[in-house]
């Protein structure tokens, strides 16, 4: 009974802490304003025939893949697919670039090859300092790509490199990642409703 009580306490504490971070987002008018701007930016990019490209490492790689899949497949309802890709999924690409140019060039090299003027790049890094995401942000201006950072509190290096930065007000990787996927879902829903909802 004691261990069950402890487990319940642990579960409730995690949920309460996660809610606290999301409540902080809800009360952050600057963050919500930036989220709206990024959502509109994605709508405009898709309407102009451009794409949204995402990248991240570890759990953030999974988030990048998840959000790209929502655009290409569907989010809430059936509609034509939207052009989007994650730079974290092709193992041949990742190992070739990592071997030949170094892990820090993983995403910058792919952006140079596949990115086009008018595209949107979303780089996900909970610390805001992941070297390969930082390097990708640096090549965006010369390619005419608008950059967006998904980070944790403070934004790390991405807050100054990205055109827009969504800084989740937390230092916990788990709660930042839980919030990143929520922000990604909000953008997907906003885009879907704006372009396809009758």
PDB file of C-alpha atoms in Angstrom:
ATOM      1  CA  UNK A   1       0.000   0.000   0.000  1.00  0.00           C
ATOM      2  CA  UNK A   2       2.902   2.300   0.872  1.00  0.00           C
ATOM      3  CA  UNK A   3       4.611   1.860  -2.504  1.00  0.00           C
ATOM      4  CA  UNK A   4       1.273   2.323  -4.291  1.00  0.00           C
ATOM      5  CA  UNK A   5       0.758   5.580  -2.409  1.00  0.00           C
ATOM      6  CA  UNK A   6       4.266   6.697  -3.376  1.00  0.00           C
ATOM      7  CA  UNK A   7       3.582   5.805  -7.029  1.00  0.00           C
ATOM      8  CA  UNK A   8       0.364   7.792  -7.004  1.00  0.00           C
ATOM      9  CA  UNK A   9       2.208  10.755  -5.492  1.00  0.00           C
ATOM     10  CA  UNK A  10       4.838  10.513  -8.223  1.00  0.00           C
ATOM     11  CA  UNK A  11       2.215  10.370 -10.967  1.00  0.00           C
ATOM     12  CA  UNK A  12       0.262  13.306  -9.571  1.00  0.00           C
ATOM     13  CA  UNK A  13       3.426  15.388  -9.052  1.00  0.00           C
ATOM     14  CA  UNK A  14       4.517  14.893 -12.678  1.00  0.00           C
ATOM     15  CA  UNK A  15       1.064  15.834 -13.979  1.00  0.00           C
ATOM     16  CA  UNK A  16       0.878  18.879 -11.689  1.00  0.00           C
ATOM     17  CA  UNK A  17       4.341  20.049 -12.779  1.00  0.00           C
ATOM     18  CA  UNK A  18       3.448  19.560 -16.446  1.00  0.00           C
ATOM     19  CA  UNK A  19       0.235  21.552 -15.977  1.00  0.00           C
ATOM     20  CA  UNK A  20       2.229  24.297 -14.242  1.00  0.00           C
ATOM     21  CA  UNK A  21       4.500  24.688 -17.282  1.00  0.00           C
ATOM     22  CA  UNK A  22       1.538  24.746 -19.661  1.00  0.00           C
ATOM     23  CA  UNK A  23      -0.267  27.259 -17.413  1.00  0.00           C
ATOM     24  CA  UNK A  24       2.856  29.434 -17.579  1.00  0.00           C
ATOM     25  CA  UNK A  25       2.712  29.264 -21.385  1.00  0.00           C
ATOM     26  CA  UNK A  26      -0.960  30.227 -21.288  1.00  0.00           C
ATOM     27  CA  UNK A  27      -0.115  33.310 -19.221  1.00  0.00           C
ATOM     28  CA  UNK A  28       2.859  34.369 -21.390  1.00  0.00           C
ATOM     29  CA  UNK A  29       1.426  36.901 -23.850  1.00  0.00           C
ATOM     30  CA  UNK A  30       4.737  37.296 -25.741  1.00  0.00           C
ATOM     31  CA  UNK A  31       5.038  33.549 -26.253  1.00  0.00           C
ATOM     32  CA  UNK A  32       1.414  33.304 -27.439  1.00  0.00           C
ATOM     33  CA  UNK A  33       1.939  36.220 -29.811  1.00  0.00           C
ATOM     34  CA  UNK A  34       5.042  34.525 -31.271  1.00  0.00           C
ATOM     35  CA  UNK A  35       3.110  31.241 -31.568  1.00  0.00           C
ATOM     36  CA  UNK A  36       0.432  33.060 -33.578  1.00  0.00           C
ATOM     37  CA  UNK A  37       3.073  34.696 -35.816  1.00  0.00           C
ATOM     38  CA  UNK A  38       4.744  31.319 -36.467  1.00  0.00           C
ATOM     39  CA  UNK A  39       1.383  29.699 -37.254  1.00  0.00           C
ATOM     40  CA  UNK A  40       0.562  32.447 -39.792  1.00  0.00           C
ATOM     41  CA  UNK A  41       4.073  32.137 -41.227  1.00  0.00           C
ATOM     42  CA  UNK A  42       3.519  28.414 -41.870  1.00  0.00           C
ATOM     43  CA  UNK A  43       0.111  29.075 -43.475  1.00  0.00           C
ATOM     44  CA  UNK A  44       1.665  31.643 -45.824  1.00  0.00           C
ATOM     45  CA  UNK A  45       4.555  29.314 -46.705  1.00  0.00           C
ATOM     46  CA  UNK A  46       2.214  26.437 -47.601  1.00  0.00           C
ATOM     47  CA  UNK A  47      -0.111  28.743 -49.596  1.00  0.00           C
ATOM     48  CA  UNK A  48       2.916  29.942 -51.611  1.00  0.00           C
ATOM     49  CA  UNK A  49       3.890  26.347 -52.430  1.00  0.00           C
ATOM     50  CA  UNK A  50       6.764  26.188 -49.951  1.00  0.00           C
ATOM     51  CA  UNK A  51       7.423  23.653 -47.210  1.00  0.00           C
ATOM     52  CA  UNK A  52       8.084  23.405 -43.487  1.00  0.00           C
ATOM     53  CA  UNK A  53      11.328  21.607 -42.574  1.00  0.00           C
ATOM     54  CA  UNK A  54      12.058  20.414 -39.027  1.00  0.00           C
ATOM     55  CA  UNK A  55      15.056  19.000 -37.165  1.00  0.00           C
ATOM     56  CA  UNK A  56      16.127  18.037 -33.665  1.00  0.00           C
ATOM     57  CA  UNK A  57      18.099  15.444 -31.690  1.00  0.00           C
ATOM     58  CA  UNK A  58      16.852  12.538 -29.568  1.00  0.00           C
ATOM     59  CA  UNK A  59      13.342  13.222 -28.274  1.00  0.00           C
ATOM     60  CA  UNK A  60      13.322  16.433 -30.309  1.00  0.00           C
ATOM     61  CA  UNK A  61      14.105  14.359 -33.432  1.00  0.00           C
ATOM     62  CA  UNK A  62      10.964  12.390 -32.667  1.00  0.00           C
ATOM     63  CA  UNK A  63       9.033  15.658 -32.263  1.00  0.00           C
ATOM     64  CA  UNK A  64      10.371  16.906 -35.626  1.00  0.00           C
ATOM     65  CA  UNK A  65       9.299  13.660 -37.309  1.00  0.00           C
ATOM     66  CA  UNK A  66       5.916  13.739 -35.553  1.00  0.00           C
ATOM     67  CA  UNK A  67       5.055  17.294 -36.635  1.00  0.00           C
ATOM     68  CA  UNK A  68       6.216  16.728 -40.246  1.00  0.00           C
ATOM     69  CA  UNK A  69       3.970  13.647 -40.377  1.00  0.00           C
ATOM     70  CA  UNK A  70       0.956  15.669 -39.160  1.00  0.00           C
ATOM     71  CA  UNK A  71       1.444  18.104 -42.066  1.00  0.00           C
ATOM     72  CA  UNK A  72       2.008  15.454 -44.739  1.00  0.00           C
ATOM     73  CA  UNK A  73      -0.680  13.022 -43.548  1.00  0.00           C
ATOM     74  CA  UNK A  74      -3.429  14.698 -41.522  1.00  0.00           C
ATOM     75  CA  UNK A  75      -4.041  16.257 -38.114  1.00  0.00           C
ATOM     76  CA  UNK A  76      -7.766  16.519 -37.332  1.00  0.00           C
ATOM     77  CA  UNK A  77      -9.486  15.793 -40.667  1.00  0.00           C
ATOM     78  CA  UNK A  78      -8.874  14.482 -44.189  1.00  0.00           C
ATOM     79  CA  UNK A  79      -7.387  16.999 -46.634  1.00  0.00           C
ATOM     80  CA  UNK A  80      -4.584  17.140 -49.240  1.00  0.00           C
ATOM     81  CA  UNK A  81      -1.085  16.590 -47.839  1.00  0.00           C
ATOM     82  CA  UNK A  82       1.159  19.569 -47.089  1.00  0.00           C
ATOM     83  CA  UNK A  83       4.885  19.501 -48.003  1.00  0.00           C
ATOM     84  CA  UNK A  84       6.986  18.978 -44.892  1.00  0.00           C
ATOM     85  CA  UNK A  85       9.985  16.884 -43.898  1.00  0.00           C
ATOM     86  CA  UNK A  86      12.126  16.048 -40.905  1.00  0.00           C
ATOM     87  CA  UNK A  87      15.903  16.147 -41.358  1.00  0.00           C
ATOM     88  CA  UNK A  88      16.352  13.593 -38.552  1.00  0.00           C
ATOM     89  CA  UNK A  89      15.010  10.463 -40.267  1.00  0.00           C
ATOM     90  CA  UNK A  90      17.223   9.335 -43.172  1.00  0.00           C
ATOM     91  CA  UNK A  91      19.927   7.072 -41.702  1.00  0.00           C
ATOM     92  CA  UNK A  92      21.994   7.011 -44.914  1.00  0.00           C
ATOM     93  CA  UNK A  93      21.942  10.814 -45.038  1.00  0.00           C
ATOM     94  CA  UNK A  94      22.742  11.173 -41.340  1.00  0.00           C
ATOM     95  CA  UNK A  95      25.673   8.749 -41.394  1.00  0.00           C
ATOM     96  CA  UNK A  96      27.090  10.085 -44.680  1.00  0.00           C
ATOM     97  CA  UNK A  97      27.045  13.728 -43.594  1.00  0.00           C
ATOM     98  CA  UNK A  98      28.165  12.861 -40.062  1.00  0.00           C
ATOM     99  CA  UNK A  99      31.076  10.824 -41.425  1.00  0.00           C
ATOM    100  CA  UNK A 100      32.136  13.250 -44.156  1.00  0.00           C
ATOM    101  CA  UNK A 101      31.462  16.681 -42.641  1.00  0.00           C
ATOM    102  CA  UNK A 102      30.880  16.135 -38.923  1.00  0.00           C
ATOM    103  CA  UNK A 103      27.768  15.740 -36.784  1.00  0.00           C
ATOM    104  CA  UNK A 104      27.385  19.502 -36.382  1.00  0.00           C
ATOM    105  CA  UNK A 105      26.749  19.850 -40.148  1.00  0.00           C
ATOM    106  CA  UNK A 106      23.963  17.242 -40.177  1.00  0.00           C
ATOM    107  CA  UNK A 107      21.074  19.643 -40.698  1.00  0.00           C
ATOM    108  CA  UNK A 108      22.848  22.593 -42.372  1.00  0.00           C
ATOM    109  CA  UNK A 109      23.994  20.350 -45.234  1.00  0.00           C
ATOM    110  CA  UNK A 110      20.477  18.999 -45.780  1.00  0.00           C
ATOM    111  CA  UNK A 111      19.014  22.504 -45.690  1.00  0.00           C
ATOM    112  CA  UNK A 112      21.504  23.632 -48.344  1.00  0.00           C
ATOM    113  CA  UNK A 113      20.484  20.685 -50.525  1.00  0.00           C
ATOM    114  CA  UNK A 114      16.705  20.648 -50.014  1.00  0.00           C
ATOM    115  CA  UNK A 115      15.717  24.053 -48.633  1.00  0.00           C
ATOM    116  CA  UNK A 116      14.368  26.758 -50.933  1.00  0.00           C
ATOM    117  CA  UNK A 117      13.647  30.466 -50.538  1.00  0.00           C
ATOM    118  CA  UNK A 118      10.304  30.892 -48.773  1.00  0.00           C
ATOM    119  CA  UNK A 119      10.561  27.660 -46.770  1.00  0.00           C
ATOM    120  CA  UNK A 120      10.263  27.635 -42.976  1.00  0.00           C
ATOM    121  CA  UNK A 121      12.822  25.793 -40.830  1.00  0.00           C
ATOM    122  CA  UNK A 122      11.868  24.775 -37.285  1.00  0.00           C
ATOM    123  CA  UNK A 123      14.908  23.787 -35.208  1.00  0.00           C
ATOM    124  CA  UNK A 124      14.074  22.022 -31.950  1.00  0.00           C
ATOM    125  CA  UNK A 125      16.572  22.092 -29.058  1.00  0.00           C
ATOM    126  CA  UNK A 126      15.497  22.083 -25.411  1.00  0.00           C
ATOM    127  CA  UNK A 127      18.751  23.832 -24.391  1.00  0.00           C
ATOM    128  CA  UNK A 128      18.856  26.036 -27.465  1.00  0.00           C
ATOM    129  CA  UNK A 129      22.537  25.132 -27.888  1.00  0.00           C
ATOM    130  CA  UNK A 130      22.559  21.893 -29.960  1.00  0.00           C
ATOM    131  CA  UNK A 131      25.443  22.455 -32.385  1.00  0.00           C
ATOM    132  CA  UNK A 132      23.793  20.910 -35.444  1.00  0.00           C
ATOM    133  CA  UNK A 133      20.596  22.952 -34.916  1.00  0.00           C
ATOM    134  CA  UNK A 134      22.666  26.107 -34.357  1.00  0.00           C
ATOM    135  CA  UNK A 135      24.627  25.484 -37.599  1.00  0.00           C
ATOM    136  CA  UNK A 136      21.354  24.968 -39.496  1.00  0.00           C
ATOM    137  CA  UNK A 137      20.012  28.276 -38.168  1.00  0.00           C
ATOM    138  CA  UNK A 138      23.138  30.042 -39.436  1.00  0.00           C
ATOM    139  CA  UNK A 139      22.583  29.001 -43.094  1.00  0.00           C
ATOM    140  CA  UNK A 140      18.902  30.026 -43.174  1.00  0.00           C
ATOM    141  CA  UNK A 141      19.447  33.742 -43.991  1.00  0.00           C
ATOM    142  CA  UNK A 142      21.620  33.042 -47.062  1.00  0.00           C
ATOM    143  CA  UNK A 143      19.034  30.532 -48.332  1.00  0.00           C
ATOM    144  CA  UNK A 144      16.056  32.852 -47.814  1.00  0.00           C
ATOM    145  CA  UNK A 145      14.547  30.457 -45.275  1.00  0.00           C
ATOM    146  CA  UNK A 146      12.683  31.834 -42.245  1.00  0.00           C
ATOM    147  CA  UNK A 147      13.896  30.141 -39.070  1.00  0.00           C
ATOM    148  CA  UNK A 148      11.980  29.222 -35.927  1.00  0.00           C
ATOM    149  CA  UNK A 149      13.493  27.905 -32.692  1.00  0.00           C
ATOM    150  CA  UNK A 150      11.679  25.626 -30.257  1.00  0.00           C
ATOM    151  CA  UNK A 151      13.649  25.839 -26.987  1.00  0.00           C
ATOM    152  CA  UNK A 152      13.418  25.869 -23.218  1.00  0.00           C
ATOM    153  CA  UNK A 153      13.687  28.818 -20.853  1.00  0.00           C
ATOM    154  CA  UNK A 154      15.981  31.581 -22.093  1.00  0.00           C
ATOM    155  CA  UNK A 155      16.296  30.144 -25.604  1.00  0.00           C
ATOM    156  CA  UNK A 156      20.068  29.467 -25.467  1.00  0.00           C
ATOM    157  CA  UNK A 157      21.894  30.461 -28.666  1.00  0.00           C
ATOM    158  CA  UNK A 158      18.767  30.043 -30.796  1.00  0.00           C
ATOM    159  CA  UNK A 159      17.004  33.036 -29.273  1.00  0.00           C
ATOM    160  CA  UNK A 160      19.427  35.344 -31.134  1.00  0.00           C
ATOM    161  CA  UNK A 161      19.870  33.213 -34.281  1.00  0.00           C
ATOM    162  CA  UNK A 162      16.256  32.355 -35.116  1.00  0.00           C
ATOM    163  CA  UNK A 163      13.802  34.793 -36.720  1.00  0.00           C
ATOM    164  CA  UNK A 164      11.229  33.605 -34.172  1.00  0.00           C
ATOM    165  CA  UNK A 165      11.820  31.657 -30.952  1.00  0.00           C
ATOM    166  CA  UNK A 166       9.267  29.782 -28.853  1.00  0.00           C
ATOM    167  CA  UNK A 167      10.957  29.512 -25.437  1.00  0.00           C
ATOM    168  CA  UNK A 168       9.053  27.196 -23.101  1.00  0.00           C
ATOM    169  CA  UNK A 169       9.360  28.633 -19.555  1.00  0.00           C
ATOM    170  CA  UNK A 170      10.990  25.582 -17.959  1.00  0.00           C
ATOM    171  CA  UNK A 171      14.449  24.055 -17.409  1.00  0.00           C
ATOM    172  CA  UNK A 172      13.142  20.479 -17.355  1.00  0.00           C
ATOM    173  CA  UNK A 173      13.808  18.605 -20.612  1.00  0.00           C
ATOM    174  CA  UNK A 174      10.742  16.404 -20.112  1.00  0.00           C
ATOM    175  CA  UNK A 175       8.323  19.286 -19.593  1.00  0.00           C
ATOM    176  CA  UNK A 176       9.901  21.325 -22.395  1.00  0.00           C
ATOM    177  CA  UNK A 177       9.451  18.403 -24.807  1.00  0.00           C
ATOM    178  CA  UNK A 178       5.862  17.826 -23.652  1.00  0.00           C
ATOM    179  CA  UNK A 179       5.188  21.496 -24.346  1.00  0.00           C
ATOM    180  CA  UNK A 180       6.989  21.459 -27.714  1.00  0.00           C
ATOM    181  CA  UNK A 181       4.683  18.771 -29.066  1.00  0.00           C
ATOM    182  CA  UNK A 182       1.680  20.754 -27.782  1.00  0.00           C
ATOM    183  CA  UNK A 183       2.947  23.867 -29.604  1.00  0.00           C
ATOM    184  CA  UNK A 184       3.531  21.773 -32.730  1.00  0.00           C
ATOM    185  CA  UNK A 185      -0.018  20.436 -32.557  1.00  0.00           C
ATOM    186  CA  UNK A 186      -1.403  23.965 -32.162  1.00  0.00           C
ATOM    187  CA  UNK A 187       0.480  25.092 -35.298  1.00  0.00           C
ATOM    188  CA  UNK A 188      -0.749  22.009 -37.225  1.00  0.00           C
ATOM    189  CA  UNK A 189      -4.368  22.669 -36.215  1.00  0.00           C
ATOM    190  CA  UNK A 190      -4.108  26.383 -37.035  1.00  0.00           C
ATOM    191  CA  UNK A 191      -2.636  25.613 -40.476  1.00  0.00           C
ATOM    192  CA  UNK A 192      -5.216  22.913 -41.234  1.00  0.00           C
ATOM    193  CA  UNK A 193      -8.166  25.132 -40.262  1.00  0.00           C
ATOM    194  CA  UNK A 194      -6.789  28.198 -42.078  1.00  0.00           C
ATOM    195  CA  UNK A 195      -6.131  26.444 -45.383  1.00  0.00           C
ATOM    196  CA  UNK A 196      -8.814  23.778 -45.593  1.00  0.00           C
ATOM    197  CA  UNK A 197     -11.706  24.488 -43.193  1.00  0.00           C
ATOM    198  CA  UNK A 198     -14.788  25.566 -45.191  1.00  0.00           C
TER     199      UNK A 198
END
